[in-house]
mmCIF file with all atom_site columns, C-alpha atoms (C1' of nucleotides) in Angstrom:
data_model
loop_
_atom_site.group_PDB
_atom_site.id
_atom_site.type_symbol
_atom_site.label_atom_id
_atom_site.label_alt_id
_atom_site.label_comp_id
_atom_site.label_asym_id
_atom_site.label_entity_id
_atom_site.label_seq_id
_atom_site.pdbx_PDB_ins_code
_atom_site.Cartn_x
_atom_site.Cartn_y
_atom_site.Cartn_z
_atom_site.occupancy
_atom_site.B_iso_or_equiv
_atom_site.pdbx_formal_charge
_atom_site.auth_seq_id
_atom_site.auth_comp_id
_atom_site.auth_asym_id
_atom_site.auth_atom_id
_atom_site.pdbx_PDB_model_num
ATOM 1   C CA    . MET O 1 1   ? 11.252  1.704   -20.945 1.00 59.00 ? 10  MET O CA    1
ATOM 2   C CA    . ALA O 1 2   ? 12.642  3.008   -17.761 1.00 58.00 ? 11  ALA O CA    1
ATOM 3   C CA    . LYS O 1 3   ? 15.729  5.183   -17.698 1.00 61.00 ? 12  LYS O CA    1
ATOM 4   C CA    . ARG O 1 4   ? 18.910  3.829   -15.940 1.00 67.00 ? 13  ARG O CA    1
ATOM 5   C CA    . GLY O 1 5   ? 18.777  4.337   -12.414 1.00 76.00 ? 14  GLY O CA    1
ATOM 6   C CA    . THR O 1 6   ? 14.759  4.681   -12.205 1.00 89.00 ? 15  THR O CA    1
ATOM 7   C CA    . LYS O 1 7   ? 13.236  2.785   -9.384  1.00 94.00 ? 16  LYS O CA    1
ATOM 8   C CA    . LEU O 1 8   ? 10.398  0.903   -10.012 1.00 96.00 ? 17  LEU O CA    1
ATOM 9   C CA    . TRP O 1 9   ? 7.417   0.232   -7.312  1.00 97.00 ? 18  TRP O CA    1
ATOM 10  C CA    . LEU O 1 10  ? 3.958   -0.617  -6.618  1.00 97.00 ? 19  LEU O CA    1
ATOM 11  C CA    . MET O 1 11  ? 1.200   0.963   -5.245  1.00 97.00 ? 20  MET O CA    1
ATOM 12  C CA    . LYS O 1 12  ? -2.193  -0.221  -4.020  1.00 97.00 ? 21  LYS O CA    1
ATOM 13  C CA    . SER O 1 13  ? -5.505  1.575   -4.055  1.00 96.00 ? 22  SER O CA    1
ATOM 14  C CA    . GLU O 1 14  ? -9.012  0.437   -3.746  1.00 95.00 ? 23  GLU O CA    1
ATOM 15  C CA    . PRO O 1 15  ? -10.863 1.106   -7.000  1.00 95.00 ? 24  PRO O CA    1
ATOM 16  C CA    . ASP O 1 16  ? -14.035 2.124   -5.228  1.00 93.00 ? 25  ASP O CA    1
ATOM 17  C CA    . VAL O 1 17  ? -11.984 4.580   -3.682  1.00 93.00 ? 26  VAL O CA    1
ATOM 18  C CA    . TYR O 1 18  ? -9.654  5.717   -6.379  1.00 95.00 ? 27  TYR O CA    1
ATOM 19  C CA    . SER O 1 19  ? -9.074  3.742   -9.507  1.00 96.00 ? 28  SER O CA    1
ATOM 20  C CA    . ILE O 1 20  ? -6.950  3.610   -12.762 1.00 97.00 ? 29  ILE O CA    1
ATOM 21  C CA    . ASP O 1 21  ? -9.669  5.168   -14.621 1.00 97.00 ? 30  ASP O CA    1
ATOM 22  C CA    . ASP O 1 22  ? -9.923  8.258   -11.923 1.00 97.00 ? 31  ASP O CA    1
ATOM 23  C CA    . LEU O 1 23  ? -6.203  8.431   -12.466 1.00 97.00 ? 32  LEU O CA    1
ATOM 24  C CA    . GLU O 1 24  ? -6.878  8.582   -16.255 1.00 97.00 ? 33  GLU O CA    1
ATOM 25  C CA    . ARG O 1 25  ? -9.261  11.193  -16.018 1.00 97.00 ? 34  ARG O CA    1
ATOM 26  C CA    . ASP O 1 26  ? -7.354  13.487  -13.478 1.00 97.00 ? 35  ASP O CA    1
ATOM 27  C CA    . GLY O 1 27  ? -4.152  13.015  -14.972 1.00 97.00 ? 36  GLY O CA    1
ATOM 28  C CA    . THR O 1 28  ? -2.171  13.483  -11.914 1.00 97.00 ? 37  THR O CA    1
ATOM 29  C CA    . GLU O 1 29  ? -2.916  12.992  -8.313  1.00 97.00 ? 38  GLU O CA    1
ATOM 30  C CA    . PRO O 1 30  ? -1.274  13.423  -4.582  1.00 97.00 ? 39  PRO O CA    1
ATOM 31  C CA    . TRP O 1 31  ? -1.224  10.187  -2.962  1.00 96.00 ? 40  TRP O CA    1
ATOM 32  C CA    . GLU O 1 32  ? -2.439  11.205  0.260   1.00 95.00 ? 41  GLU O CA    1
ATOM 33  C CA    . GLY O 1 33  ? -3.402  9.226   3.291   1.00 94.00 ? 42  GLY O CA    1
ATOM 34  C CA    . VAL O 1 34  ? -0.476  7.046   3.649   1.00 95.00 ? 43  VAL O CA    1
ATOM 35  C CA    . ARG O 1 35  ? -0.190  6.146   7.279   1.00 94.00 ? 44  ARG O CA    1
ATOM 36  C CA    . ASN O 1 36  ? 2.445   3.257   7.564   1.00 93.00 ? 45  ASN O CA    1
ATOM 37  C CA    . TYR O 1 37  ? 6.046   3.855   8.148   1.00 93.00 ? 46  TYR O CA    1
ATOM 38  C CA    . GLN O 1 38  ? 7.483   1.549   5.798   1.00 93.00 ? 47  GLN O CA    1
ATOM 39  C CA    . ALA O 1 39  ? 5.316   2.680   2.987   1.00 95.00 ? 48  ALA O CA    1
ATOM 40  C CA    . ARG O 1 40  ? 5.971   6.283   3.801   1.00 95.00 ? 49  ARG O CA    1
ATOM 41  C CA    . ASN O 1 41  ? 9.691   5.592   3.956   1.00 94.00 ? 50  ASN O CA    1
ATOM 42  C CA    . PHE O 1 42  ? 9.279   3.832   0.326   1.00 95.00 ? 51  PHE O CA    1
ATOM 43  C CA    . MET O 1 43  ? 7.661   6.964   -0.934  1.00 96.00 ? 52  MET O CA    1
ATOM 44  C CA    . ARG O 1 44  ? 10.472  9.194   0.723   1.00 95.00 ? 53  ARG O CA    1
ATOM 45  C CA    . GLU O 1 45  ? 12.966  7.055   -1.722  1.00 95.00 ? 54  GLU O CA    1
ATOM 46  C CA    . MET O 1 46  ? 11.047  8.118   -4.831  1.00 96.00 ? 55  MET O CA    1
ATOM 47  C CA    . ALA O 1 47  ? 12.270  10.311  -7.480  1.00 96.00 ? 56  ALA O CA    1
ATOM 48  C CA    . GLU O 1 48  ? 10.409  12.098  -10.396 1.00 96.00 ? 57  GLU O CA    1
ATOM 49  C CA    . GLY O 1 49  ? 10.113  9.717   -13.075 1.00 96.00 ? 58  GLY O CA    1
ATOM 50  C CA    . ASP O 1 50  ? 10.021  6.705   -11.364 1.00 97.00 ? 59  ASP O CA    1
ATOM 51  C CA    . LEU O 1 51  ? 7.528   4.113   -12.497 1.00 97.00 ? 60  LEU O CA    1
ATOM 52  C CA    . VAL O 1 52  ? 4.732   2.498   -10.817 1.00 97.00 ? 61  VAL O CA    1
ATOM 53  C CA    . LEU O 1 53  ? 2.405   -0.485  -11.275 1.00 97.00 ? 62  LEU O CA    1
ATOM 54  C CA    . PHE O 1 54  ? -1.105  0.782   -10.070 1.00 98.00 ? 63  PHE O CA    1
ATOM 55  C CA    . TYR O 1 55  ? -2.673  -2.409  -8.106  1.00 97.00 ? 64  TYR O CA    1
ATOM 56  C CA    . HIS O 1 56  ? -6.306  -2.629  -7.561  1.00 97.00 ? 65  HIS O CA    1
ATOM 57  C CA    . SER O 1 57  ? -6.686  -3.808  -4.055  1.00 95.00 ? 66  SER O CA    1
ATOM 58  C CA    . ASN O 1 58  ? -9.948  -5.329  -2.447  1.00 94.00 ? 67  ASN O CA    1
ATOM 59  C CA    . ALA O 1 59  ? -11.131 -5.502  -5.930  1.00 93.00 ? 68  ALA O CA    1
ATOM 60  C CA    . LYS O 1 60  ? -12.756 -8.458  -7.726  1.00 91.00 ? 69  LYS O CA    1
ATOM 61  C CA    . PRO O 1 61  ? -10.291 -9.994  -8.704  1.00 93.00 ? 70  PRO O CA    1
ATOM 62  C CA    . PRO O 1 62  ? -7.290  -7.883  -7.238  1.00 96.00 ? 71  PRO O CA    1
ATOM 63  C CA    . GLY O 1 63  ? -4.663  -7.081  -9.637  1.00 96.00 ? 72  GLY O CA    1
ATOM 64  C CA    . VAL O 1 64  ? -2.366  -4.726  -11.537 1.00 97.00 ? 73  VAL O CA    1
ATOM 65  C CA    . ALA O 1 65  ? -4.636  -2.285  -13.559 1.00 97.00 ? 74  ALA O CA    1
ATOM 66  C CA    . GLY O 1 66  ? -1.970  0.071   -15.174 1.00 97.00 ? 75  GLY O CA    1
ATOM 67  C CA    . ILE O 1 67  ? 1.174   2.265   -14.980 1.00 97.00 ? 76  ILE O CA    1
ATOM 68  C CA    . CYS O 1 68  ? 1.869   5.487   -13.537 1.00 97.00 ? 77  CYS O CA    1
ATOM 69  C CA    . ARG O 1 69  ? 4.681   7.822   -12.871 1.00 97.00 ? 78  ARG O CA    1
ATOM 70  C CA    . VAL O 1 70  ? 6.135   9.521   -9.856  1.00 97.00 ? 79  VAL O CA    1
ATOM 71  C CA    . HIS O 1 71  ? 5.196   13.265  -10.839 1.00 97.00 ? 80  HIS O CA    1
ATOM 72  C CA    . ARG O 1 72  ? 6.631   14.964  -7.653  1.00 97.00 ? 81  ARG O CA    1
ATOM 73  C CA    . ALA O 1 73  ? 8.761   13.420  -5.097  1.00 96.00 ? 82  ALA O CA    1
ATOM 74  C CA    . ALA O 1 74  ? 7.764   13.185  -1.609  1.00 96.00 ? 83  ALA O CA    1
ATOM 75  C CA    . TYR O 1 75  ? 6.567   16.189  0.312   1.00 96.00 ? 84  TYR O CA    1
ATOM 76  C CA    . PRO O 1 76  ? 4.282   16.846  3.294   1.00 95.00 ? 85  PRO O CA    1
ATOM 77  C CA    . ASP O 1 77  ? 0.867   15.321  3.211   1.00 95.00 ? 86  ASP O CA    1
ATOM 78  C CA    . PRO O 1 78  ? -1.267  18.304  4.152   1.00 94.00 ? 87  PRO O CA    1
ATOM 79  C CA    . THR O 1 79  ? -4.259  16.347  5.375   1.00 93.00 ? 88  THR O CA    1
ATOM 80  C CA    . GLN O 1 80  ? -2.161  15.427  8.353   1.00 92.00 ? 89  GLN O CA    1
ATOM 81  C CA    . PHE O 1 81  ? -2.768  18.825  9.635   1.00 91.00 ? 90  PHE O CA    1
ATOM 82  C CA    . ASP O 1 82  ? -6.532  19.107  8.820   1.00 90.00 ? 91  ASP O CA    1
ATOM 83  C CA    . PRO O 1 83  ? -8.678  18.029  11.816  1.00 87.00 ? 92  PRO O CA    1
ATOM 84  C CA    . LYS O 1 84  ? -11.581 17.411  9.340   1.00 87.00 ? 93  LYS O CA    1
ATOM 85  C CA    . SER O 1 85  ? -9.858  14.878  7.198   1.00 89.00 ? 94  SER O CA    1
ATOM 86  C CA    . ASP O 1 86  ? -9.818  11.321  7.990   1.00 87.00 ? 95  ASP O CA    1
ATOM 87  C CA    . TYR O 1 87  ? -5.962  11.331  7.803   1.00 90.00 ? 96  TYR O CA    1
ATOM 88  C CA    . TYR O 1 88  ? -5.692  13.879  10.540  1.00 89.00 ? 97  TYR O CA    1
ATOM 89  C CA    . ASP O 1 89  ? -2.770  13.099  12.696  1.00 89.00 ? 98  ASP O CA    1
ATOM 90  C CA    . ALA O 1 90  ? -2.827  15.481  15.935  1.00 85.00 ? 99  ALA O CA    1
ATOM 91  C CA    . LYS O 1 91  ? 0.746   14.110  16.948  1.00 85.00 ? 100 LYS O CA    1
ATOM 92  C CA    . SER O 1 92  ? 2.405   15.516  13.696  1.00 88.00 ? 101 SER O CA    1
ATOM 93  C CA    . LYS O 1 93  ? 4.105   18.846  13.986  1.00 86.00 ? 102 LYS O CA    1
ATOM 94  C CA    . LYS O 1 94  ? 4.130   21.262  11.159  1.00 86.00 ? 103 LYS O CA    1
ATOM 95  C CA    . ASP O 1 95  ? 7.914   21.899  11.704  1.00 87.00 ? 104 ASP O CA    1
ATOM 96  C CA    . GLU O 1 96  ? 8.379   18.246  11.550  1.00 87.00 ? 105 GLU O CA    1
ATOM 97  C CA    . PRO O 1 97  ? 5.774   16.616  9.382   1.00 91.00 ? 106 PRO O CA    1
ATOM 98  C CA    . ARG O 1 98  ? 5.325   12.839  10.261  1.00 92.00 ? 107 ARG O CA    1
ATOM 99  C CA    . TRP O 1 99  ? 3.788   11.776  6.751   1.00 94.00 ? 108 TRP O CA    1
ATOM 100 C CA    . SER O 1 100 ? 4.654   12.466  3.114   1.00 95.00 ? 109 SER O CA    1
ATOM 101 C CA    . MET O 1 101 ? 3.162   11.728  -0.184  1.00 96.00 ? 110 MET O CA    1
ATOM 102 C CA    . VAL O 1 102 ? 4.096   11.864  -3.707  1.00 97.00 ? 111 VAL O CA    1
ATOM 103 C CA    . ASP O 1 103 ? 2.037   13.001  -6.657  1.00 97.00 ? 112 ASP O CA    1
ATOM 104 C CA    . VAL O 1 104 ? 1.613   10.456  -9.392  1.00 97.00 ? 113 VAL O CA    1
ATOM 105 C CA    . GLY O 1 105 ? 0.800   10.941  -13.206 1.00 98.00 ? 114 GLY O CA    1
ATOM 106 C CA    . PHE O 1 106 ? -1.108  8.540   -15.481 1.00 98.00 ? 115 PHE O CA    1
ATOM 107 C CA    . VAL O 1 107 ? 0.993   6.357   -17.853 1.00 97.00 ? 116 VAL O CA    1
ATOM 108 C CA    . GLU O 1 108 ? -0.945  3.902   -19.250 1.00 96.00 ? 117 GLU O CA    1
ATOM 109 C CA    . LYS O 1 109 ? -4.299  1.403   -18.560 1.00 97.00 ? 118 LYS O CA    1
ATOM 110 C CA    . PHE O 1 110 ? -3.740  -2.098  -19.194 1.00 96.00 ? 119 PHE O CA    1
ATOM 111 C CA    . ALA O 1 111 ? -6.191  -3.398  -21.731 1.00 94.00 ? 120 ALA O CA    1
ATOM 112 C CA    . GLU O 1 112 ? -6.789  -6.127  -19.242 1.00 93.00 ? 121 GLU O CA    1
ATOM 113 C CA    . GLU O 1 113 ? -5.815  -6.309  -15.628 1.00 95.00 ? 122 GLU O CA    1
ATOM 114 C CA    . VAL O 1 114 ? -3.004  -8.654  -14.530 1.00 96.00 ? 123 VAL O CA    1
ATOM 115 C CA    . SER O 1 115 ? -4.834  -10.214 -11.685 1.00 96.00 ? 124 SER O CA    1
ATOM 116 C CA    . LEU O 1 116 ? -3.085  -11.268 -8.564  1.00 96.00 ? 125 LEU O CA    1
ATOM 117 C CA    . GLN O 1 117 ? -3.911  -14.987 -9.310  1.00 96.00 ? 126 GLN O CA    1
ATOM 118 C CA    . ALA O 1 118 ? -1.794  -14.501 -12.705 1.00 96.00 ? 127 ALA O CA    1
ATOM 119 C CA    . LEU O 1 119 ? 0.990   -12.959 -10.816 1.00 96.00 ? 128 LEU O CA    1
ATOM 120 C CA    . LYS O 1 120 ? 1.087   -15.878 -8.462  1.00 95.00 ? 129 LYS O CA    1
ATOM 121 C CA    . ASP O 1 121 ? 0.549   -18.242 -11.052 1.00 95.00 ? 130 ASP O CA    1
ATOM 122 C CA    . ASP O 1 122 ? 3.931   -17.230 -12.869 1.00 95.00 ? 131 ASP O CA    1
ATOM 123 C CA    . PRO O 1 123 ? 7.225   -18.790 -11.797 1.00 94.00 ? 132 PRO O CA    1
ATOM 124 C CA    . ALA O 1 124 ? 9.035   -15.978 -13.068 1.00 94.00 ? 133 ALA O CA    1
ATOM 125 C CA    . LEU O 1 125 ? 7.448   -13.567 -10.340 1.00 95.00 ? 134 LEU O CA    1
ATOM 126 C CA    . THR O 1 126 ? 8.384   -15.745 -7.242  1.00 91.00 ? 135 THR O CA    1
ATOM 127 C CA    . GLY O 1 127 ? 9.720   -13.352 -4.627  1.00 91.00 ? 136 GLY O CA    1
ATOM 128 C CA    . MET O 1 128 ? 7.580   -10.436 -5.689  1.00 95.00 ? 137 MET O CA    1
ATOM 129 C CA    . ARG O 1 129 ? 6.257   -8.950  -2.757  1.00 94.00 ? 138 ARG O CA    1
ATOM 130 C CA    . VAL O 1 130 ? 2.431   -8.427  -3.567  1.00 95.00 ? 139 VAL O CA    1
ATOM 131 C CA    . THR O 1 131 ? 2.208   -12.091 -4.532  1.00 94.00 ? 140 THR O CA    1
ATOM 132 C CA    . GLN O 1 132 ? 3.478   -13.287 -0.743  1.00 91.00 ? 141 GLN O CA    1
ATOM 133 C CA    . LYS O 1 133 ? 0.605   -14.172 1.638   1.00 86.00 ? 142 LYS O CA    1
ATOM 134 C CA    . GLY O 1 134 ? -0.422  -11.390 3.999   1.00 82.00 ? 143 GLY O CA    1
ATOM 135 C CA    . SER O 1 135 ? 1.673   -8.761  2.320   1.00 85.00 ? 144 SER O CA    1
ATOM 136 C CA    . ARG O 1 136 ? -0.233  -5.689  3.426   1.00 89.00 ? 145 ARG O CA    1
ATOM 137 C CA    . LEU O 1 137 ? 2.193   -2.854  2.512   1.00 94.00 ? 146 LEU O CA    1
ATOM 138 C CA    . SER O 1 138 ? 0.699   -0.354  0.259   1.00 95.00 ? 147 SER O CA    1
ATOM 139 C CA    . VAL O 1 139 ? 3.725   1.018   -1.027  1.00 96.00 ? 148 VAL O CA    1
ATOM 140 C CA    . GLN O 1 140 ? 6.522   -1.372  -2.320  1.00 96.00 ? 149 GLN O CA    1
ATOM 141 C CA    . PRO O 1 141 ? 9.652   -1.534  -4.499  1.00 96.00 ? 150 PRO O CA    1
ATOM 142 C CA    . VAL O 1 142 ? 9.585   -4.007  -7.343  1.00 96.00 ? 151 VAL O CA    1
ATOM 143 C CA    . ASP O 1 143 ? 12.444  -5.780  -9.061  1.00 95.00 ? 152 ASP O CA    1
ATOM 144 C CA    . ALA O 1 144 ? 13.051  -4.664  -12.688 1.00 95.00 ? 153 ALA O CA    1
ATOM 145 C CA    . LYS O 1 145 ? 12.826  -8.203  -13.841 1.00 95.00 ? 154 LYS O CA    1
ATOM 146 C CA    . HIS O 1 146 ? 9.286   -8.590  -12.144 1.00 96.00 ? 155 HIS O CA    1
ATOM 147 C CA    . PHE O 1 147 ? 8.263   -5.203  -13.592 1.00 96.00 ? 156 PHE O CA    1
ATOM 148 C CA    . ARG O 1 148 ? 9.162   -6.075  -16.963 1.00 96.00 ? 157 ARG O CA    1
ATOM 149 C CA    . ARG O 1 149 ? 7.700   -9.497  -16.631 1.00 96.00 ? 158 ARG O CA    1
ATOM 150 C CA    . VAL O 1 150 ? 4.331   -8.063  -15.436 1.00 97.00 ? 159 VAL O CA    1
ATOM 151 C CA    . LEU O 1 151 ? 4.234   -5.820  -18.437 1.00 96.00 ? 160 LEU O CA    1
ATOM 152 C CA    . LYS O 1 152 ? 5.135   -8.507  -20.763 1.00 95.00 ? 161 LYS O CA    1
ATOM 153 C CA    . ILE O 1 153 ? 2.093   -10.427 -19.475 1.00 95.00 ? 162 ILE O CA    1
ATOM 154 C CA    . ALA O 1 154 ? -0.176  -7.499  -19.937 1.00 95.00 ? 163 ALA O CA    1
ATOM 155 C CA    . LYS O 1 155 ? 1.030   -7.096  -23.246 1.00 89.00 ? 164 LYS O CA    1
ATOM 156 C CA    . ALA O 1 156 ? 0.556   -10.754 -24.162 1.00 85.00 ? 165 ALA O CA    1
ATOM 157 C CA    . LYS O 1 157 ? -2.941  -10.299 -22.884 1.00 71.00 ? 166 LYS O CA    1
ATOM 158 C CA    . THR O 1 158 ? -3.665  -7.450  -25.515 1.00 68.00 ? 167 THR O CA    1
ATOM 159 C CA    . LYS O 1 159 ? -2.309  -9.540  -28.504 1.00 64.00 ? 168 LYS O CA    1
ATOM 160 C CA    . LEU O 1 160 ? -4.850  -12.363 -27.649 1.00 60.00 ? 169 LEU O CA    1
ATOM 161 C CA    . ARG O 1 161 ? -7.804  -9.964  -27.895 1.00 55.00 ? 170 ARG O CA    1
ATOM 162 C "C1'" . DG  K 2 1   ? -18.523 -11.774 6.433   1.00 63.30 ? 29  DG  K "C1'" 1
ATOM 163 C "C1'" . DC  K 2 2   ? -14.259 -14.279 7.824   1.00 63.30 ? 30  DC  K "C1'" 1
ATOM 164 C "C1'" . DC  K 2 3   ? -10.044 -14.323 9.372   1.00 63.30 ? 31  DC  K "C1'" 1
ATOM 165 C "C1'" . DA  K 2 4   ? -4.542  -14.203 8.751   1.00 63.30 ? 32  DA  K "C1'" 1
ATOM 166 C "C1'" . DA  K 2 5   ? -1.116  -11.167 9.132   1.00 63.30 ? 33  DA  K "C1'" 1
ATOM 167 C "C1'" . DC  K 2 6   ? 0.353   -7.615  10.579  1.00 63.30 ? 34  DC  K "C1'" 1
ATOM 168 C "C1'" . DG  K 2 7   ? 1.271   -2.693  12.838  1.00 63.30 ? 35  DG  K "C1'" 1
ATOM 169 C "C1'" . DT  K 2 8   ? 0.228   0.324   16.869  1.00 63.30 ? 36  DT  K "C1'" 1
ATOM 170 C "C1'" . DT  K 2 9   ? -1.161  1.450   21.609  1.00 63.30 ? 37  DT  K "C1'" 1
ATOM 171 C "C1'" . DG  K 2 10  ? -0.724  1.523   26.254  1.00 63.30 ? 38  DG  K "C1'" 1
ATOM 172 C "C1'" . DG  K 2 11  ? -0.362  -0.733  30.827  1.00 63.30 ? 39  DG  K "C1'" 1
ATOM 173 C "C1'" . DC  K 2 12  ? 2.889   -2.092  33.704  1.00 63.30 ? 40  DC  K "C1'" 1
ATOM 174 C "C1'" . DG  T 2 1   ? 11.032  -3.142  27.025  1.00 63.30 ? 30  DG  T "C1'" 1
ATOM 175 C "C1'" . DC  T 2 2   ? 7.402   -6.636  26.955  1.00 63.30 ? 31  DC  T "C1'" 1
ATOM 176 C "C1'" . DC  T 2 3   ? 3.306   -8.098  25.584  1.00 63.30 ? 32  DC  T "C1'" 1
ATOM 177 C "C1'" . DA  T 2 4   ? -2.044  -8.182  25.418  1.00 63.30 ? 33  DA  T "C1'" 1
ATOM 178 C "C1'" . DA  T 2 5   ? -5.558  -5.939  23.240  1.00 63.30 ? 34  DA  T "C1'" 1
ATOM 179 C "C1'" . DC  T 2 6   ? -7.183  -3.595  19.543  1.00 63.30 ? 35  DC  T "C1'" 1
ATOM 180 C "C1'" . DG  T 2 7   ? -7.583  -1.739  14.862  1.00 63.30 ? 36  DG  T "C1'" 1
ATOM 181 C "C1'" . DT  T 2 8   ? -6.385  -2.554  9.744   1.00 63.30 ? 37  DT  T "C1'" 1
ATOM 182 C "C1'" . DT  T 2 9   ? -5.686  -4.570  5.554   1.00 63.30 ? 38  DT  T "C1'" 1
ATOM 183 C "C1'" . DG  T 2 10  ? -7.022  -7.226  1.843   1.00 63.30 ? 39  DG  T "C1'" 1
ATOM 184 C "C1'" . DG  T 2 11  ? -7.571  -11.817 0.084   1.00 63.30 ? 40  DG  T "C1'" 1
ATOM 185 C "C1'" . DC  T 2 12  ? -10.799 -15.284 -0.373  1.00 63.30 ? 41  DC  T "C1'" 1
#
DNA sequence: GCCAACGTTGGC
DNA sequence: GCCAACGTTGGC
């Protein structure tokens, strides 16, 4: 799976806005519009090749839909300078951009989503950020043991089909 | 639609 | 620097 030293992440997207199917169709996608400092800082730690759990938030049910990969490390999000964009930030300076983004590439769509409930029900995933109440962070690091476990759940479900 | 759990803004 | 008001996220 992951190469030694590769960091592991989870990124949330509302499937009504951008889903794993959209990413499969597009191949790669700039992850624009993150306007939270903590999430931005995590994106700045990402390196090309890092693996990411693609999480569907505000979905019925919410859960991990598949895997993607960091295709390009952090660079300035151009939408912050575009007055017509929803993500425009008048306070951001061109010579010192406030917001960053990464490009992600499609890796895999799970045959069946691993629901948030399934994550919460698994004792091996205790402590995984996304399972904690009130966790709103849209970009977050994932422990290797948790990442492997989510993949294992996804594969087990595939076998049962 | 409700609301808990934040994060941000701005008055003081 | 404090904190009230407000806005957003996201599960339920």
